[in-house]
Amino acid sequence: MESTFSSPAEAVLQREAGAADLLTPLTDLDRVYELERVVGFVRDLGCQRVALQFPDQLLGDAGAVATRLEEITGSKMFILGDTAYGSCCVDVLGAEQAGAQALVHFGPACLSPPARPLPVTFILGQRSVALELCAKAFEALSPDPTAPMVLLSEPACAHALEALATLLRPRYLDLLVSSPALPLPTDFLNSEPEPLERFGRRFPLAPGRCLEEFGAFYVGGSEASPSPDLDPDLSRLLLGWAPGKPFYSCCPDTGQSQDESVRAGRLRARRHYLVEKARDARVVGVLAGTLGVARYREALAHIRNLTQAAGKRSYVLALGRPTPAKLANFPEVDVFVLLACPLGALAPQPSGGFFRPVLAPCELEAACNPAWPPPGLSPHLTHYADLLPGSPFHVPLPPPDSELWDTPDMSLITGELRPPPARKPSNAPECSALSPRPQLELAESSPAALFLSTRSWQGLEPRLGQTPVTGAVSGRRGIAIAYEDEGSS
């Protein structure tokens, strides 16, 4: 019987051991995995050891791709699979353990900058797109030719956006085409103004224009899984896009399209609920969801300072990929905050099996920082780097004597008035096991002890001083199935 906090027992018996079957015919490997571009990348750097990172769904082709690249380049290839965190992030630690001089990332990617300098190239794939069907769907959803619209897509369909824009531009005058924010070469020089980078994409906006003016047409997904909750990339776009602008999605295979405004509103309502849960929480568990994305240490320190300023306890947990079984081992934690890349932070949110809510750093910022959100900016940021100093979205904490900390606040979940955070002076010790009360009592301030005090059974009762003292006596001898004084039966 399948449980919420464990895998079904039948899965272990039905699992097949051995290498995965080849997913792509050998004749299509060069086209699907763009091996010509990978060979040029390896030869330009002169690398002798190269790491190839594949997601779980593409591991069946990993052996054939590595063999083909070794035959062409003569370099040693190492296959990286089963990453400790999300497969969308560059596994810098795995590449360093293999002694690789460069890394090739295959499949969907969050395009987050790595924490350590390492030459990386991304092979996003090239999924076939029915351009005529997508163009007809665009015309049916956006009949106004003067309305500003931007073309978006999943990473594997990005190669077809320019061709789709060519079919639409004779009629539509204000059309913008996005592109994946792939890392630029170090010697890249461009006289044109830098495009706006957001949501892992680049938007070539004209001077004086802003992204909040545009509606969106997203090419991606499939009819087999029409819910965007299963696609963190689409969830990131729906959360961060301007609420008053239209957002449409289109299946690249069939051209079936739909308006995503209802789903976007549902996702935003879920975010507001998580913010309220974070405001009610007293203990916050910070899940280290990445060790390879840049500025993760700075983000971890920022979250700990944020919770301390709001009068909450925080604990850092390094558990790898979060699962309900892992997080259920910490029942004293009220909410968890997943410090990960933009896609990883949104991946666990649609699942209802977690014992406690799992938040993104943006929800915790909105709950603990009384100066958030800033006027005119979207509160649904998806990357923790947007919350750190140096980002245009960064909002510093108010000073301790600010009136923002004492503003009355009522919980929308419990209906109770939240007390202002108990802020410690700067010269106070970092932590204290016991805290004195005015009645000269001592109260345990450990969150785990407070949680255990609410349980009906708290362990064996020691009853100190209430048990009479007796001499030691000889106990029973033998094993539980047959003690010596029971005789033979």
PDB file of C-alpha atoms in Angstrom, residues 80-357:
ATOM      1  CA  LEU A  80      27.355  12.819 -14.754  1.00  0.00           C
ATOM      2  CA  GLY A  81      23.987  11.465 -13.679  1.00  0.00           C
ATOM      3  CA  ASP A  82      21.880  11.384 -10.512  1.00  0.00           C
ATOM      4  CA  THR A  83      22.899  14.830  -9.319  1.00  0.00           C
ATOM      5  CA  ALA A  84      22.503  15.576  -5.613  1.00  0.00           C
ATOM      6  CA  TYR A  85      20.105  18.447  -6.328  1.00  0.00           C
ATOM      7  CA  GLY A  86      18.259  19.495  -9.483  1.00  0.00           C
ATOM      8  CA  SER A  87      19.471  18.276 -12.866  1.00  0.00           C
ATOM      9  CA  CYS A  88      18.802  21.728 -14.336  1.00  0.00           C
ATOM     10  CA  CYS A  89      21.817  23.185 -12.479  1.00  0.00           C
ATOM     11  CA  VAL A  90      25.410  22.722 -13.581  1.00  0.00           C
ATOM     12  CA  ASP A  91      26.984  20.022 -11.411  1.00  0.00           C
ATOM     13  CA  VAL A  92      30.276  21.785 -10.769  1.00  0.00           C
ATOM     14  CA  LEU A  93      31.129  19.561  -7.805  1.00  0.00           C
ATOM     15  CA  GLY A  94      30.703  16.384  -9.854  1.00  0.00           C
ATOM     16  CA  ALA A  95      32.846  17.789 -12.650  1.00  0.00           C
ATOM     17  CA  GLU A  96      35.603  18.703 -10.187  1.00  0.00           C
ATOM     18  CA  GLN A  97      35.575  15.222  -8.689  1.00  0.00           C
ATOM     19  CA  ALA A  98      36.116  13.787 -12.176  1.00  0.00           C
ATOM     20  CA  GLY A  99      38.922  16.264 -12.847  1.00  0.00           C
ATOM     21  CA  ALA A 100      37.060  17.663 -15.853  1.00  0.00           C
ATOM     22  CA  GLN A 101      38.311  20.800 -17.566  1.00  0.00           C
ATOM     23  CA  ALA A 102      34.917  21.661 -19.084  1.00  0.00           C
ATOM     24  CA  LEU A 103      31.294  20.594 -18.839  1.00  0.00           C
ATOM     25  CA  VAL A 104      28.551  20.036 -21.408  1.00  0.00           C
ATOM     26  CA  HIS A 105      25.013  20.263 -20.009  1.00  0.00           C
ATOM     27  CA  PHE A 106      22.261  18.459 -21.947  1.00  0.00           C
ATOM     28  CA  GLY A 107      18.532  18.984 -21.521  1.00  0.00           C
ATOM     29  CA  PRO A 108      16.487  21.654 -19.711  1.00  0.00           C
ATOM     30  CA  ALA A 109      18.612  24.107 -17.759  1.00  0.00           C
ATOM     31  CA  CYS A 110      17.931  26.975 -15.364  1.00  0.00           C
ATOM     32  CA  LEU A 111      20.993  28.821 -16.786  1.00  0.00           C
ATOM     33  CA  SER A 112      22.039  29.942 -13.317  1.00  0.00           C
ATOM     34  CA  PRO A 113      25.688  31.051 -13.085  1.00  0.00           C
ATOM     35  CA  PRO A 114      27.881  28.415 -11.373  1.00  0.00           C
ATOM     36  CA  ALA A 115      29.553  29.113  -8.066  1.00  0.00           C
ATOM     37  CA  ARG A 116      32.999  28.184  -9.433  1.00  0.00           C
ATOM     38  CA  PRO A 117      34.505  29.221 -12.763  1.00  0.00           C
ATOM     39  CA  LEU A 118      34.237  26.365 -15.251  1.00  0.00           C
ATOM     40  CA  PRO A 119      33.772  26.438 -19.051  1.00  0.00           C
ATOM     41  CA  VAL A 120      30.196  25.304 -19.693  1.00  0.00           C
ATOM     42  CA  THR A 121      28.071  24.958 -22.807  1.00  0.00           C
ATOM     43  CA  PHE A 122      24.377  24.140 -22.857  1.00  0.00           C
ATOM     44  CA  ILE A 123      22.611  21.839 -25.318  1.00  0.00           C
ATOM     45  CA  LEU A 124      18.935  22.604 -24.819  1.00  0.00           C
ATOM     46  CA  GLY A 125      17.668  20.348 -27.592  1.00  0.00           C
ATOM     47  CA  GLN A 126      15.586  21.115 -30.638  1.00  0.00           C
ATOM     48  CA  ARG A 127      11.985  20.013 -30.382  1.00  0.00           C
ATOM     49  CA  SER A 128       9.910  20.084 -33.543  1.00  0.00           C
ATOM     50  CA  VAL A 129       7.381  22.933 -33.691  1.00  0.00           C
ATOM     51  CA  ALA A 130       4.326  23.142 -35.948  1.00  0.00           C
ATOM     52  CA  LEU A 131       4.819  26.764 -37.000  1.00  0.00           C
ATOM     53  CA  GLU A 132       1.637  27.129 -39.049  1.00  0.00           C
ATOM     54  CA  LEU A 133      -0.550  25.780 -36.230  1.00  0.00           C
ATOM     55  CA  CYS A 134       1.132  27.991 -33.646  1.00  0.00           C
ATOM     56  CA  ALA A 135       0.740  31.060 -35.876  1.00  0.00           C
ATOM     57  CA  LYS A 136      -2.981  30.383 -36.288  1.00  0.00           C
ATOM     58  CA  ALA A 137      -3.358  29.978 -32.522  1.00  0.00           C
ATOM     59  CA  PHE A 138      -1.581  33.303 -31.966  1.00  0.00           C
ATOM     60  CA  GLU A 139      -3.862  35.099 -34.414  1.00  0.00           C
ATOM     61  CA  ALA A 140      -6.960  33.631 -32.779  1.00  0.00           C
ATOM     62  CA  LEU A 141      -5.902  34.636 -29.254  1.00  0.00           C
ATOM     63  CA  SER A 142      -4.508  38.097 -30.097  1.00  0.00           C
ATOM     64  CA  PRO A 143      -6.627  39.701 -32.843  1.00  0.00           C
ATOM     65  CA  ASP A 144      -5.314  43.234 -32.146  1.00  0.00           C
ATOM     66  CA  PRO A 145      -2.264  43.759 -34.412  1.00  0.00           C
ATOM     67  CA  THR A 146      -1.056  46.754 -32.376  1.00  0.00           C
ATOM     68  CA  ALA A 147      -1.021  45.030 -28.974  1.00  0.00           C
ATOM     69  CA  PRO A 148       2.555  44.523 -27.666  1.00  0.00           C
ATOM     70  CA  MET A 149       3.315  40.810 -27.372  1.00  0.00           C
ATOM     71  CA  VAL A 150       6.447  38.804 -26.588  1.00  0.00           C
ATOM     72  CA  LEU A 151       7.138  35.270 -27.809  1.00  0.00           C
ATOM     73  CA  LEU A 152       8.299  32.832 -25.119  1.00  0.00           C
ATOM     74  CA  SER A 153       9.011  29.119 -25.251  1.00  0.00           C
ATOM     75  CA  GLU A 154      10.399  26.202 -23.347  1.00  0.00           C
ATOM     76  CA  PRO A 155      14.162  25.817 -23.896  1.00  0.00           C
ATOM     77  CA  ALA A 156      13.828  23.058 -26.483  1.00  0.00           C
ATOM     78  CA  CYS A 157      11.543  25.213 -28.685  1.00  0.00           C
ATOM     79  CA  ALA A 158      13.602  28.417 -28.571  1.00  0.00           C
ATOM     80  CA  HIS A 159      15.168  27.675 -31.968  1.00  0.00           C
ATOM     81  CA  ALA A 160      11.774  28.114 -33.680  1.00  0.00           C
ATOM     82  CA  LEU A 161      10.734  31.488 -32.244  1.00  0.00           C
ATOM     83  CA  GLU A 162      12.408  33.593 -34.929  1.00  0.00           C
ATOM     84  CA  ALA A 163      10.712  31.542 -37.645  1.00  0.00           C
ATOM     85  CA  LEU A 164       7.376  31.959 -35.870  1.00  0.00           C
ATOM     86  CA  ALA A 165       7.933  35.717 -35.614  1.00  0.00           C
ATOM     87  CA  THR A 166       8.648  35.851 -39.363  1.00  0.00           C
ATOM     88  CA  LEU A 167       5.175  34.428 -40.037  1.00  0.00           C
ATOM     89  CA  LEU A 168       3.494  36.931 -37.704  1.00  0.00           C
ATOM     90  CA  ARG A 169       5.371  40.186 -38.344  1.00  0.00           C
ATOM     91  CA  PRO A 170       3.695  41.147 -41.614  1.00  0.00           C
ATOM     92  CA  ARG A 171       0.549  41.737 -39.543  1.00  0.00           C
ATOM     93  CA  TYR A 172       1.727  42.303 -35.964  1.00  0.00           C
ATOM     94  CA  LEU A 173       3.797  45.452 -35.553  1.00  0.00           C
ATOM     95  CA  ASP A 174       4.864  45.302 -31.875  1.00  0.00           C
ATOM     96  CA  LEU A 175       6.287  41.791 -31.533  1.00  0.00           C
ATOM     97  CA  LEU A 176       9.247  40.895 -29.305  1.00  0.00           C
ATOM     98  CA  VAL A 177      11.200  37.623 -29.473  1.00  0.00           C
ATOM     99  CA  SER A 178      12.937  36.281 -26.360  1.00  0.00           C
ATOM    100  CA  SER A 179      15.961  34.005 -26.331  1.00  0.00           C
ATOM    101  CA  PRO A 180      17.620  31.815 -23.668  1.00  0.00           C
ATOM    102  CA  ALA A 181      20.107  33.705 -21.519  1.00  0.00           C
ATOM    103  CA  LEU A 182      23.062  31.511 -22.453  1.00  0.00           C
ATOM    104  CA  PRO A 183      26.442  32.576 -21.045  1.00  0.00           C
ATOM    105  CA  LEU A 184      28.305  34.893 -23.419  1.00  0.00           C
ATOM    106  CA  PRO A 185      31.972  34.379 -24.314  1.00  0.00           C
ATOM    107  CA  THR A 186      34.465  36.343 -22.247  1.00  0.00           C
ATOM    108  CA  ASP A 187      35.740  38.193 -25.329  1.00  0.00           C
ATOM    109  CA  PHE A 188      32.239  39.034 -26.590  1.00  0.00           C
ATOM    110  CA  LEU A 189      31.876  42.676 -27.641  1.00  0.00           C
ATOM    111  CA  ASN A 190      28.567  44.242 -28.640  1.00  0.00           C
ATOM    112  CA  SER A 191      27.986  47.890 -29.470  1.00  0.00           C
ATOM    113  CA  GLU A 192      24.209  47.567 -28.982  1.00  0.00           C
ATOM    114  CA  PRO A 193      22.654  48.101 -25.526  1.00  0.00           C
ATOM    115  CA  GLU A 194      22.485  44.975 -23.386  1.00  0.00           C
ATOM    116  CA  PRO A 195      19.080  43.264 -23.479  1.00  0.00           C
ATOM    117  CA  LEU A 196      17.046  42.792 -20.335  1.00  0.00           C
ATOM    118  CA  GLU A 197      17.705  39.458 -18.599  1.00  0.00           C
ATOM    119  CA  ARG A 198      14.829  37.999 -16.628  1.00  0.00           C
ATOM    120  CA  PHE A 199      13.315  34.548 -16.122  1.00  0.00           C
ATOM    121  CA  GLY A 200      16.414  32.964 -17.657  1.00  0.00           C
ATOM    122  CA  ARG A 201      15.779  34.774 -20.946  1.00  0.00           C
ATOM    123  CA  ARG A 202      16.939  37.857 -22.802  1.00  0.00           C
ATOM    124  CA  PHE A 203      14.471  40.470 -24.045  1.00  0.00           C
ATOM    125  CA  PRO A 204      15.793  42.986 -26.628  1.00  0.00           C
ATOM    126  CA  LEU A 205      13.674  45.920 -25.486  1.00  0.00           C
ATOM    127  CA  ALA A 206      13.813  49.230 -27.273  1.00  0.00           C
ATOM    128  CA  PRO A 207      14.955  52.273 -25.252  1.00  0.00           C
ATOM    129  CA  GLY A 208      12.152  53.556 -23.067  1.00  0.00           C
ATOM    130  CA  ARG A 209      10.166  50.301 -23.127  1.00  0.00           C
ATOM    131  CA  CYS A 210       9.605  47.954 -20.192  1.00  0.00           C
ATOM    132  CA  LEU A 211       8.590  44.321 -20.073  1.00  0.00           C
ATOM    133  CA  GLU A 212       5.451  45.059 -18.053  1.00  0.00           C
ATOM    134  CA  GLU A 213       3.885  46.570 -21.205  1.00  0.00           C
ATOM    135  CA  PHE A 214       3.827  43.245 -23.078  1.00  0.00           C
ATOM    136  CA  GLY A 215       1.534  40.280 -23.106  1.00  0.00           C
ATOM    137  CA  ALA A 216       3.025  36.800 -23.543  1.00  0.00           C
ATOM    138  CA  PHE A 217       2.592  33.858 -25.913  1.00  0.00           C
ATOM    139  CA  TYR A 218       4.349  30.715 -24.621  1.00  0.00           C
ATOM    140  CA  VAL A 219       5.202  27.791 -26.907  1.00  0.00           C
ATOM    141  CA  GLY A 220       5.752  24.597 -24.947  1.00  0.00           C
ATOM    142  CA  GLY A 221       4.195  21.863 -22.868  1.00  0.00           C
ATOM    143  CA  SER A 222       2.141  18.960 -24.150  1.00  0.00           C
ATOM    144  CA  GLU A 223      -1.408  17.694 -24.099  1.00  0.00           C
ATOM    145  CA  ALA A 224      -0.341  14.748 -21.935  1.00  0.00           C
ATOM    146  CA  SER A 225       0.407  17.090 -19.011  1.00  0.00           C
ATOM    147  CA  PRO A 226      -1.609  20.278 -19.557  1.00  0.00           C
ATOM    148  CA  SER A 227      -1.164  21.511 -15.988  1.00  0.00           C
ATOM    149  CA  PRO A 228       1.592  24.126 -15.615  1.00  0.00           C
ATOM    150  CA  ASP A 229       2.093  23.051 -11.993  1.00  0.00           C
ATOM    151  CA  LEU A 230       4.279  20.233 -13.325  1.00  0.00           C
ATOM    152  CA  ASP A 231       6.491  22.649 -15.273  1.00  0.00           C
ATOM    153  CA  PRO A 232       8.485  24.958 -12.984  1.00  0.00           C
ATOM    154  CA  ASP A 233       9.677  27.037 -15.950  1.00  0.00           C
ATOM    155  CA  LEU A 234       6.123  27.955 -16.927  1.00  0.00           C
ATOM    156  CA  SER A 235       5.200  28.477 -13.266  1.00  0.00           C
ATOM    157  CA  ARG A 236       8.079  30.928 -12.962  1.00  0.00           C
ATOM    158  CA  LEU A 237       6.760  32.932 -15.908  1.00  0.00           C
ATOM    159  CA  LEU A 238       3.162  32.913 -14.675  1.00  0.00           C
ATOM    160  CA  LEU A 239       4.185  34.117 -11.219  1.00  0.00           C
ATOM    161  CA  GLY A 240       6.501  36.875 -12.381  1.00  0.00           C
ATOM    162  CA  TRP A 241       4.536  38.231 -15.349  1.00  0.00           C
ATOM    163  CA  ALA A 242       2.523  41.426 -14.996  1.00  0.00           C
ATOM    164  CA  PRO A 243      -0.896  40.409 -13.592  1.00  0.00           C
ATOM    165  CA  GLY A 244      -2.867  42.745 -15.857  1.00  0.00           C
ATOM    166  CA  LYS A 245      -1.384  41.488 -19.128  1.00  0.00           C
ATOM    167  CA  PRO A 246      -2.583  38.464 -21.141  1.00  0.00           C
ATOM    168  CA  PHE A 247      -0.611  35.236 -21.034  1.00  0.00           C
ATOM    169  CA  TYR A 248      -1.313  32.424 -23.499  1.00  0.00           C
ATOM    170  CA  SER A 249       0.264  29.004 -23.976  1.00  0.00           C
ATOM    171  CA  CYS A 250       0.386  26.829 -27.072  1.00  0.00           C
ATOM    172  CA  CYS A 251       1.335  23.188 -27.593  1.00  0.00           C
ATOM    173  CA  PRO A 252       4.112  23.039 -30.231  1.00  0.00           C
ATOM    174  CA  ASP A 253       2.881  19.718 -31.621  1.00  0.00           C
ATOM    175  CA  THR A 254      -0.837  20.334 -32.130  1.00  0.00           C
ATOM    176  CA  GLY A 255      -1.223  24.114 -31.837  1.00  0.00           C
ATOM    177  CA  GLN A 256      -3.788  23.755 -29.055  1.00  0.00           C
ATOM    178  CA  SER A 257      -3.773  26.961 -27.022  1.00  0.00           C
ATOM    179  CA  GLN A 258      -5.356  28.332 -23.864  1.00  0.00           C
ATOM    180  CA  ASP A 259      -5.496  31.421 -21.681  1.00  0.00           C
ATOM    181  CA  GLU A 260      -3.310  30.998 -18.582  1.00  0.00           C
ATOM    182  CA  SER A 261      -4.706  33.914 -16.565  1.00  0.00           C
ATOM    183  CA  VAL A 262      -6.832  31.640 -14.364  1.00  0.00           C
ATOM    184  CA  ARG A 263      -3.925  29.352 -13.559  1.00  0.00           C
ATOM    185  CA  ALA A 264      -1.676  32.331 -12.942  1.00  0.00           C
ATOM    186  CA  GLY A 265      -4.180  33.692 -10.431  1.00  0.00           C
ATOM    187  CA  ARG A 266      -4.321  30.320  -8.715  1.00  0.00           C
ATOM    188  CA  LEU A 267      -0.540  30.192  -8.421  1.00  0.00           C
ATOM    189  CA  ARG A 268      -0.435  33.727  -6.992  1.00  0.00           C
ATOM    190  CA  ALA A 269      -3.116  32.820  -4.457  1.00  0.00           C
ATOM    191  CA  ARG A 270      -0.986  29.861  -3.413  1.00  0.00           C
ATOM    192  CA  ARG A 271       1.991  32.202  -2.988  1.00  0.00           C
ATOM    193  CA  HIS A 272      -0.040  34.552  -0.763  1.00  0.00           C
ATOM    194  CA  TYR A 273      -1.106  31.593   1.366  1.00  0.00           C
ATOM    195  CA  LEU A 274       2.526  30.534   1.816  1.00  0.00           C
ATOM    196  CA  VAL A 275       3.440  34.077   2.863  1.00  0.00           C
ATOM    197  CA  GLU A 276       0.787  33.954   5.582  1.00  0.00           C
ATOM    198  CA  LYS A 277       2.070  30.557   6.756  1.00  0.00           C
ATOM    199  CA  ALA A 278       5.584  31.992   6.963  1.00  0.00           C
ATOM    200  CA  ARG A 279       4.355  34.942   9.034  1.00  0.00           C
ATOM    201  CA  ASP A 280       2.678  32.575  11.496  1.00  0.00           C
ATOM    202  CA  ALA A 281       5.716  30.299  11.725  1.00  0.00           C
ATOM    203  CA  ARG A 282       8.061  30.373  14.701  1.00  0.00           C
ATOM    204  CA  VAL A 283      10.630  27.855  13.448  1.00  0.00           C
ATOM    205  CA  VAL A 284      11.951  27.974   9.871  1.00  0.00           C
ATOM    206  CA  GLY A 285      13.945  25.183   8.270  1.00  0.00           C
ATOM    207  CA  VAL A 286      16.308  26.404   5.538  1.00  0.00           C
ATOM    208  CA  LEU A 287      16.901  23.640   2.994  1.00  0.00           C
ATOM    209  CA  ALA A 288      20.229  23.891   1.190  1.00  0.00           C
ATOM    210  CA  GLY A 289      19.017  23.010  -2.297  1.00  0.00           C
ATOM    211  CA  THR A 290      22.182  23.899  -4.192  1.00  0.00           C
ATOM    212  CA  LEU A 291      25.921  24.046  -3.717  1.00  0.00           C
ATOM    213  CA  GLY A 292      26.827  24.960  -7.281  1.00  0.00           C
ATOM    214  CA  VAL A 293      24.900  28.176  -7.997  1.00  0.00           C
ATOM    215  CA  ALA A 294      26.651  31.492  -7.488  1.00  0.00           C
ATOM    216  CA  ARG A 295      26.070  33.522  -4.300  1.00  0.00           C
ATOM    217  CA  TYR A 296      24.336  30.696  -2.438  1.00  0.00           C
ATOM    218  CA  ARG A 297      26.415  31.359   0.693  1.00  0.00           C
ATOM    219  CA  GLU A 298      25.431  35.018   0.646  1.00  0.00           C
ATOM    220  CA  ALA A 299      21.787  34.053   0.198  1.00  0.00           C
ATOM    221  CA  LEU A 300      21.978  31.636   3.124  1.00  0.00           C
ATOM    222  CA  ALA A 301      23.362  34.355   5.395  1.00  0.00           C
ATOM    223  CA  HIS A 302      20.651  36.748   4.169  1.00  0.00           C
ATOM    224  CA  ILE A 303      17.873  34.282   5.041  1.00  0.00           C
ATOM    225  CA  ARG A 304      19.269  33.671   8.516  1.00  0.00           C
ATOM    226  CA  ASN A 305      19.508  37.407   9.190  1.00  0.00           C
ATOM    227  CA  LEU A 306      15.977  37.845   7.874  1.00  0.00           C
ATOM    228  CA  THR A 307      14.482  35.235  10.204  1.00  0.00           C
ATOM    229  CA  GLN A 308      16.432  36.545  13.178  1.00  0.00           C
ATOM    230  CA  ALA A 309      15.194  40.089  12.571  1.00  0.00           C
ATOM    231  CA  ALA A 310      11.606  38.780  12.422  1.00  0.00           C
ATOM    232  CA  GLY A 311      11.982  36.970  15.758  1.00  0.00           C
ATOM    233  CA  LYS A 312      12.002  33.453  14.284  1.00  0.00           C
ATOM    234  CA  ARG A 313      14.330  30.511  14.813  1.00  0.00           C
ATOM    235  CA  SER A 314      16.062  29.074  11.734  1.00  0.00           C
ATOM    236  CA  TYR A 315      17.936  25.826  11.175  1.00  0.00           C
ATOM    237  CA  VAL A 316      19.959  24.951   8.091  1.00  0.00           C
ATOM    238  CA  LEU A 317      19.345  21.429   6.741  1.00  0.00           C
ATOM    239  CA  ALA A 318      21.414  19.767   4.003  1.00  0.00           C
ATOM    240  CA  LEU A 319      19.211  16.892   2.803  1.00  0.00           C
ATOM    241  CA  GLY A 320      19.749  16.798  -0.950  1.00  0.00           C
ATOM    242  CA  ARG A 321      16.523  16.738  -2.920  1.00  0.00           C
ATOM    243  CA  PRO A 322      13.585  17.398  -0.564  1.00  0.00           C
ATOM    244  CA  THR A 323      11.071  14.571  -0.223  1.00  0.00           C
ATOM    245  CA  PRO A 324       8.102  14.177   2.151  1.00  0.00           C
ATOM    246  CA  ALA A 325       9.878  11.357   3.987  1.00  0.00           C
ATOM    247  CA  LYS A 326      12.944  13.494   4.685  1.00  0.00           C
ATOM    248  CA  LEU A 327      11.075  16.587   5.848  1.00  0.00           C
ATOM    249  CA  ALA A 328       8.732  14.566   8.067  1.00  0.00           C
ATOM    250  CA  ASN A 329      11.708  13.897  10.364  1.00  0.00           C
ATOM    251  CA  PHE A 330      11.545  17.534  11.534  1.00  0.00           C
ATOM    252  CA  PRO A 331       7.990  17.978  12.901  1.00  0.00           C
ATOM    253  CA  GLU A 332       9.011  20.931  15.092  1.00  0.00           C
ATOM    254  CA  VAL A 333       9.691  23.034  11.964  1.00  0.00           C
ATOM    255  CA  ASP A 334       6.688  25.119  10.914  1.00  0.00           C
ATOM    256  CA  VAL A 335       7.753  25.965   7.348  1.00  0.00           C
ATOM    257  CA  PHE A 336      10.667  25.099   5.094  1.00  0.00           C
ATOM    258  CA  VAL A 337      12.445  27.471   2.724  1.00  0.00           C
ATOM    259  CA  LEU A 338      14.204  25.868  -0.236  1.00  0.00           C
ATOM    260  CA  LEU A 339      17.341  27.758  -1.228  1.00  0.00           C
ATOM    261  CA  ALA A 340      17.785  26.592  -4.810  1.00  0.00           C
ATOM    262  CA  CYS A 341      17.824  27.787  -8.389  1.00  0.00           C
ATOM    263  CA  PRO A 342      14.618  29.371  -9.784  1.00  0.00           C
ATOM    264  CA  LEU A 343      13.357  26.064 -11.188  1.00  0.00           C
ATOM    265  CA  GLY A 344      14.334  24.033  -8.151  1.00  0.00           C
ATOM    266  CA  ALA A 345      12.652  26.430  -5.735  1.00  0.00           C
ATOM    267  CA  LEU A 346       9.333  26.048  -7.563  1.00  0.00           C
ATOM    268  CA  ALA A 347       9.521  22.305  -8.264  1.00  0.00           C
ATOM    269  CA  PRO A 348       8.164  20.972  -4.924  1.00  0.00           C
ATOM    270  CA  GLN A 349       5.379  23.523  -4.450  1.00  0.00           C
ATOM    271  CA  PRO A 350       2.535  21.722  -6.331  1.00  0.00           C
ATOM    272  CA  SER A 351       2.968  18.493  -4.357  1.00  0.00           C
ATOM    273  CA  GLY A 352       0.494  18.033  -1.527  1.00  0.00           C
ATOM    274  CA  GLY A 353       2.437  15.301   0.256  1.00  0.00           C
ATOM    275  CA  PHE A 354       4.809  17.500   2.254  1.00  0.00           C
ATOM    276  CA  PHE A 355       4.236  17.525   6.008  1.00  0.00           C
ATOM    277  CA  ARG A 356       4.957  21.270   6.156  1.00  0.00           C
ATOM    278  CA  PRO A 357       4.784  23.933   3.427  1.00  0.00           C
TER     279      PRO A 357
END
